[in-house]
Amino acid sequence: MLDETLTKQIQEYLAMDTESRDYIAGTDLLLRLNRNRFLHASLRRRRNDKKLDRELAKYLRIRLAGLTTAEVERMDRTTMQQAAADTAAPRHGKRADHDSLPQEVQDLYERNGEVFRKLRQTFETLKGMEKASSCDRYEYLVQLAELDRTYRSNWQAYDNWQPCKDAASKDPAPVAEQPSASDTVQPVADPRSVSAARKFISSNRKRLAEMPEGEGRTLLLVKMQQRVDFLLGAGQNLSPEYRTALAALGLKC
């Protein structure tokens, strides 16, 4: 469990002007975080505010994400294992009906080429940092995990997209007859994919609403729009109230 008092002390230290800080107290904060007595002694022997700031800021980002050092180490192992599997066996094949798919679905295929390039590049960067601690690798691990999720999500949406059946039949049945089940509009979608898309949107609505404008919000907005497009393309029902709430966040539905 994280020590919130320690997190607050780090924030307060970094918020101070360099001249106002108790530098020795700052090095003690870092020692409590990494237990690196060699670095602690080095920083005390030769004052290096920039180095201390970088180290404290690194741990602060991790703690603000709600992670302990052990959790970051576990994240390191699982993320690298997953990325190793995906980069070892990249996808290349298009669906047989690719050219007839809606443009936004076709775009998922094209987009994943660039996502895979960044995924492999980040993975190789982390392989070159294998002697560094998981905390030193954290920012790249976050990028790698997000790229891997996007890569898998895009393939899932691309592979599972199915068109709704055309309700307008060229040879309609007589009015007196009841339409058979095969004549009704029945969207085909993997229930697990639908559930995952709905869960992603629901769990990120508040986060998106609270995020300031910037690259991070734009990235999350794109990911949520992909799920909305997938649900609508699969014929899933979104209530008017729900659509209005999503539209207020900047989503098109």
Coordinates of C-alpha atoms in Angstrom, one line a residue:
M1 CA 0.0 0.0 0.0
L2 CA 1.3 3.4 -0.9
D3 CA 2.3 5.9 1.8
E4 CA 0.3 9.0 0.8
T5 CA 2.3 11.1 3.2
L6 CA 5.5 10.3 1.3
T7 CA 3.9 11.1 -2.0
K8 CA 2.8 14.5 -0.6
Q9 CA 6.3 15.2 0.7
I10 CA 7.8 14.5 -2.8
Q11 CA 5.2 16.8 -4.4
E12 CA 6.0 19.6 -1.9
Y13 CA 9.7 19.2 -2.4
L14 CA 9.5 19.4 -6.2
A15 CA 7.2 22.4 -6.0
M16 CA 9.7 24.5 -4.1
D17 CA 12.3 26.8 -5.6
T18 CA 15.7 25.3 -5.6
E19 CA 17.0 27.9 -3.1
S20 CA 14.2 27.1 -0.7
R21 CA 14.7 23.4 -0.5
D22 CA 16.3 21.3 2.1
Y23 CA 18.5 19.4 -0.3
I24 CA 19.6 16.8 2.3
A25 CA 16.0 16.0 3.1
G26 CA 15.4 15.6 -0.6
T27 CA 18.1 12.9 -0.9
D28 CA 16.6 11.2 2.1
L29 CA 13.2 11.1 0.3
L30 CA 14.9 9.4 -2.6
L31 CA 16.6 6.9 -0.4
R32 CA 13.2 5.9 1.0
L33 CA 12.0 5.3 -2.5
N34 CA 14.8 3.3 -4.1
R35 CA 17.0 2.1 -1.2
N36 CA 20.1 3.0 -3.2
R37 CA 22.6 4.0 -0.6
F38 CA 25.4 4.4 -3.2
L39 CA 23.3 7.0 -5.1
H40 CA 22.3 8.6 -1.8
A41 CA 25.9 9.1 -0.8
S42 CA 26.9 10.4 -4.2
L43 CA 24.2 13.0 -4.3
R44 CA 25.1 14.2 -0.8
R45 CA 28.8 14.3 -1.6
R46 CA 28.3 16.4 -4.7
R47 CA 25.1 18.4 -4.9
N48 CA 23.1 17.7 -8.1
D49 CA 19.7 19.2 -8.0
K50 CA 18.8 18.2 -11.6
K51 CA 19.6 14.5 -11.0
L52 CA 17.7 14.5 -7.7
D53 CA 14.7 16.2 -9.4
R54 CA 14.7 13.7 -12.2
E55 CA 14.8 10.7 -9.8
L56 CA 12.1 12.1 -7.5
A57 CA 9.9 13.1 -10.5
K58 CA 10.2 9.5 -11.9
Y59 CA 9.0 7.9 -8.7
L60 CA 6.3 10.6 -8.2
R61 CA 4.7 9.7 -11.6
I62 CA 4.6 6.1 -10.6
R63 CA 3.0 6.8 -7.2
L64 CA 0.5 9.2 -8.7
A65 CA -0.6 6.4 -11.0
G66 CA -1.3 4.4 -7.8
L67 CA 1.5 1.8 -8.3
T68 CA 4.0 0.4 -5.9
T69 CA 7.5 -0.6 -7.0
A70 CA 6.4 -4.3 -6.9
E71 CA 3.5 -3.6 -9.1
V72 CA 5.7 -1.8 -11.6
E73 CA 8.0 -4.8 -11.7
R74 CA 5.0 -7.1 -12.3
M75 CA 3.8 -4.7 -15.0
D76 CA 7.3 -4.9 -16.6
R77 CA 7.2 -8.7 -16.8
T78 CA 3.7 -9.0 -18.2
T79 CA 3.9 -6.1 -20.6
M80 CA 7.2 -7.4 -22.1
Q81 CA 5.9 -10.9 -22.4
Q82 CA 2.8 -9.8 -24.2
A83 CA 4.7 -7.5 -26.6
A84 CA 7.2 -10.2 -27.3
A85 CA 4.4 -12.5 -28.4
D86 CA 2.8 -9.8 -30.6
T87 CA 6.0 -8.7 -32.3
A88 CA 7.1 -12.3 -32.9
A89 CA 4.0 -13.1 -34.9
P90 CA 2.7 -9.9 -36.5
R91 CA -0.5 -9.9 -38.5
H92 CA -0.5 -9.1 -42.2
G93 CA -3.6 -10.6 -43.9
K94 CA -6.6 -8.7 -44.9
R95 CA -10.2 -9.9 -44.8
A96 CA -11.5 -11.4 -48.0
D97 CA -14.1 -8.6 -48.0
H98 CA -11.7 -5.8 -47.0
D99 CA -12.5 -3.6 -50.0
S100 CA -16.3 -3.7 -49.2
L101 CA -15.9 -2.7 -45.6
P102 CA -16.8 0.8 -44.3
Q103 CA -13.8 3.1 -44.6
E104 CA -13.4 3.4 -40.8
V105 CA -13.1 -0.4 -40.5
Q106 CA -10.6 -0.5 -43.4
D107 CA -8.7 2.3 -41.6
L108 CA -8.2 0.0 -38.6
Y109 CA -6.1 -2.3 -40.8
E110 CA -4.0 0.5 -42.3
R111 CA -3.6 2.2 -38.9
N112 CA -2.3 -1.0 -37.3
G113 CA 0.7 -1.0 -39.6
E114 CA 1.9 2.3 -37.9
V115 CA 0.9 1.0 -34.4
F116 CA 2.9 -2.1 -34.9
R117 CA 6.0 -0.1 -36.1
K118 CA 5.9 2.0 -32.9
L119 CA 5.2 -1.2 -30.8
R120 CA 8.2 -2.9 -32.1
Q121 CA 10.4 0.2 -31.8
T122 CA 9.4 0.7 -28.1
F123 CA 9.8 -3.0 -27.4
E124 CA 13.4 -2.9 -28.8
T125 CA 14.1 0.3 -26.8
L126 CA 13.1 -1.5 -23.6
K127 CA 15.2 -4.6 -24.5
G128 CA 18.2 -2.3 -24.7
M129 CA 17.4 -1.1 -21.2
E130 CA 17.2 -4.6 -19.6
K131 CA 19.8 -3.7 -17.0
A132 CA 17.8 -0.6 -15.8
S133 CA 15.3 -0.9 -13.0
S134 CA 11.6 -1.3 -13.8
C135 CA 11.0 2.2 -12.4
D136 CA 13.6 3.6 -14.8
R137 CA 11.7 1.8 -17.6
Y138 CA 8.3 2.8 -16.4
E139 CA 7.4 5.5 -19.0
Y140 CA 8.4 3.3 -21.9
L141 CA 6.4 0.4 -20.3
V142 CA 3.3 2.6 -20.2
Q143 CA 3.8 3.5 -23.9
L144 CA 4.3 -0.2 -24.8
A145 CA 1.3 -1.4 -22.9
E146 CA -0.9 1.3 -24.5
L147 CA 0.4 0.5 -28.0
D148 CA -0.2 -3.2 -27.4
R149 CA -3.7 -2.6 -26.2
T150 CA -4.4 -0.5 -29.3
Y151 CA -2.9 -3.1 -31.6
R152 CA -5.0 -5.9 -30.2
S153 CA -8.1 -3.8 -30.0
N154 CA -7.8 -2.6 -33.6
W155 CA -7.5 -6.2 -34.8
Q156 CA -10.4 -7.3 -32.7
A157 CA -12.7 -4.6 -34.1
Y158 CA -11.5 -5.3 -37.7
D159 CA -11.8 -9.1 -37.5
N160 CA -15.2 -9.1 -35.7
W161 CA -17.0 -6.3 -37.7
Q162 CA -20.1 -7.6 -39.5
P163 CA -22.6 -5.7 -41.5
C164 CA -26.2 -5.5 -40.6
K165 CA -28.5 -7.3 -43.0
D166 CA -30.3 -5.2 -45.4
A167 CA -33.8 -4.7 -44.2
A168 CA -35.1 -3.8 -47.7
S169 CA -35.5 -7.1 -49.5
K170 CA -35.7 -7.1 -53.3
D171 CA -38.5 -9.7 -53.0
P172 CA -40.5 -8.8 -50.0
A173 CA -42.8 -11.3 -48.4
P174 CA -46.5 -10.7 -48.7
V175 CA -47.9 -8.3 -46.1
A176 CA -50.1 -10.9 -44.6
E177 CA -47.1 -13.1 -43.8
Q178 CA -44.9 -12.7 -40.8
P179 CA -41.2 -12.2 -41.7
S180 CA -39.0 -15.1 -40.8
A181 CA -36.0 -14.6 -38.5
S182 CA -33.7 -14.5 -41.4
D183 CA -35.5 -11.5 -42.9
T184 CA -35.2 -9.3 -39.8
V185 CA -32.2 -7.0 -39.1
Q186 CA -29.9 -9.0 -36.9
P187 CA -26.5 -7.5 -36.3
V188 CA -23.8 -10.1 -35.8
A189 CA -21.1 -9.3 -33.2
D190 CA -19.0 -11.3 -30.7
P191 CA -20.7 -10.7 -27.3
R192 CA -17.3 -10.6 -25.6
S193 CA -16.2 -7.8 -28.0
V194 CA -19.4 -5.9 -27.4
S195 CA -19.1 -6.2 -23.6
A196 CA -15.4 -5.1 -23.7
A197 CA -16.3 -2.1 -25.8
R198 CA -19.1 -1.0 -23.5
K199 CA -17.0 -1.5 -20.4
F200 CA -14.1 0.5 -21.9
I201 CA -16.5 3.4 -22.7
S202 CA -18.2 3.3 -19.3
S203 CA -15.0 3.1 -17.3
N204 CA -13.3 6.0 -19.1
R205 CA -16.2 8.5 -19.4
K206 CA -15.4 10.2 -16.1
R207 CA -11.7 10.1 -16.8
L208 CA -12.2 11.8 -20.2
A209 CA -14.4 14.4 -18.8
E210 CA -11.8 15.4 -16.2
M211 CA -8.8 15.4 -18.5
P212 CA -7.4 18.7 -19.7
E213 CA -7.0 19.4 -23.4
G214 CA -3.8 17.9 -24.8
E215 CA -2.3 14.8 -26.4
G216 CA -3.4 12.5 -23.6
R217 CA -7.0 13.5 -23.9
T218 CA -6.9 13.3 -27.7
L219 CA -5.5 9.8 -27.5
L220 CA -8.2 8.6 -25.1
L221 CA -10.9 10.3 -27.2
V222 CA -9.7 8.4 -30.3
K223 CA -9.8 5.1 -28.4
M224 CA -13.3 5.7 -27.1
Q225 CA -14.5 6.7 -30.6
Q226 CA -13.2 3.4 -31.9
R227 CA -15.4 1.6 -29.4
V228 CA -18.4 3.7 -30.2
D229 CA -18.0 3.1 -33.9
F230 CA -17.6 -0.6 -33.3
L231 CA -20.8 -0.8 -31.3
L232 CA -22.8 1.3 -33.8
G233 CA -21.3 -0.7 -36.7
A234 CA -22.4 -3.9 -34.9
G235 CA -26.0 -2.6 -34.6
Q236 CA -25.8 -2.2 -30.8
N237 CA -28.4 0.1 -29.2
L238 CA -27.3 3.3 -27.5
S239 CA -30.0 5.2 -25.8
P240 CA -30.6 8.9 -26.7
E241 CA -29.6 9.9 -23.2
Y242 CA -26.3 7.9 -23.5
R243 CA -25.6 9.3 -27.0
T244 CA -26.1 12.9 -25.7
A245 CA -23.7 12.2 -22.8
L246 CA -21.1 10.9 -25.1
A247 CA -21.5 13.7 -27.6
A248 CA -20.9 16.2 -24.8
L249 CA -17.5 14.6 -24.3
G250 CA -16.7 15.1 -28.0
L251 CA -17.6 11.7 -29.3
K252 CA -19.6 11.3 -32.6
C253 CA -22.5 9.0 -32.2

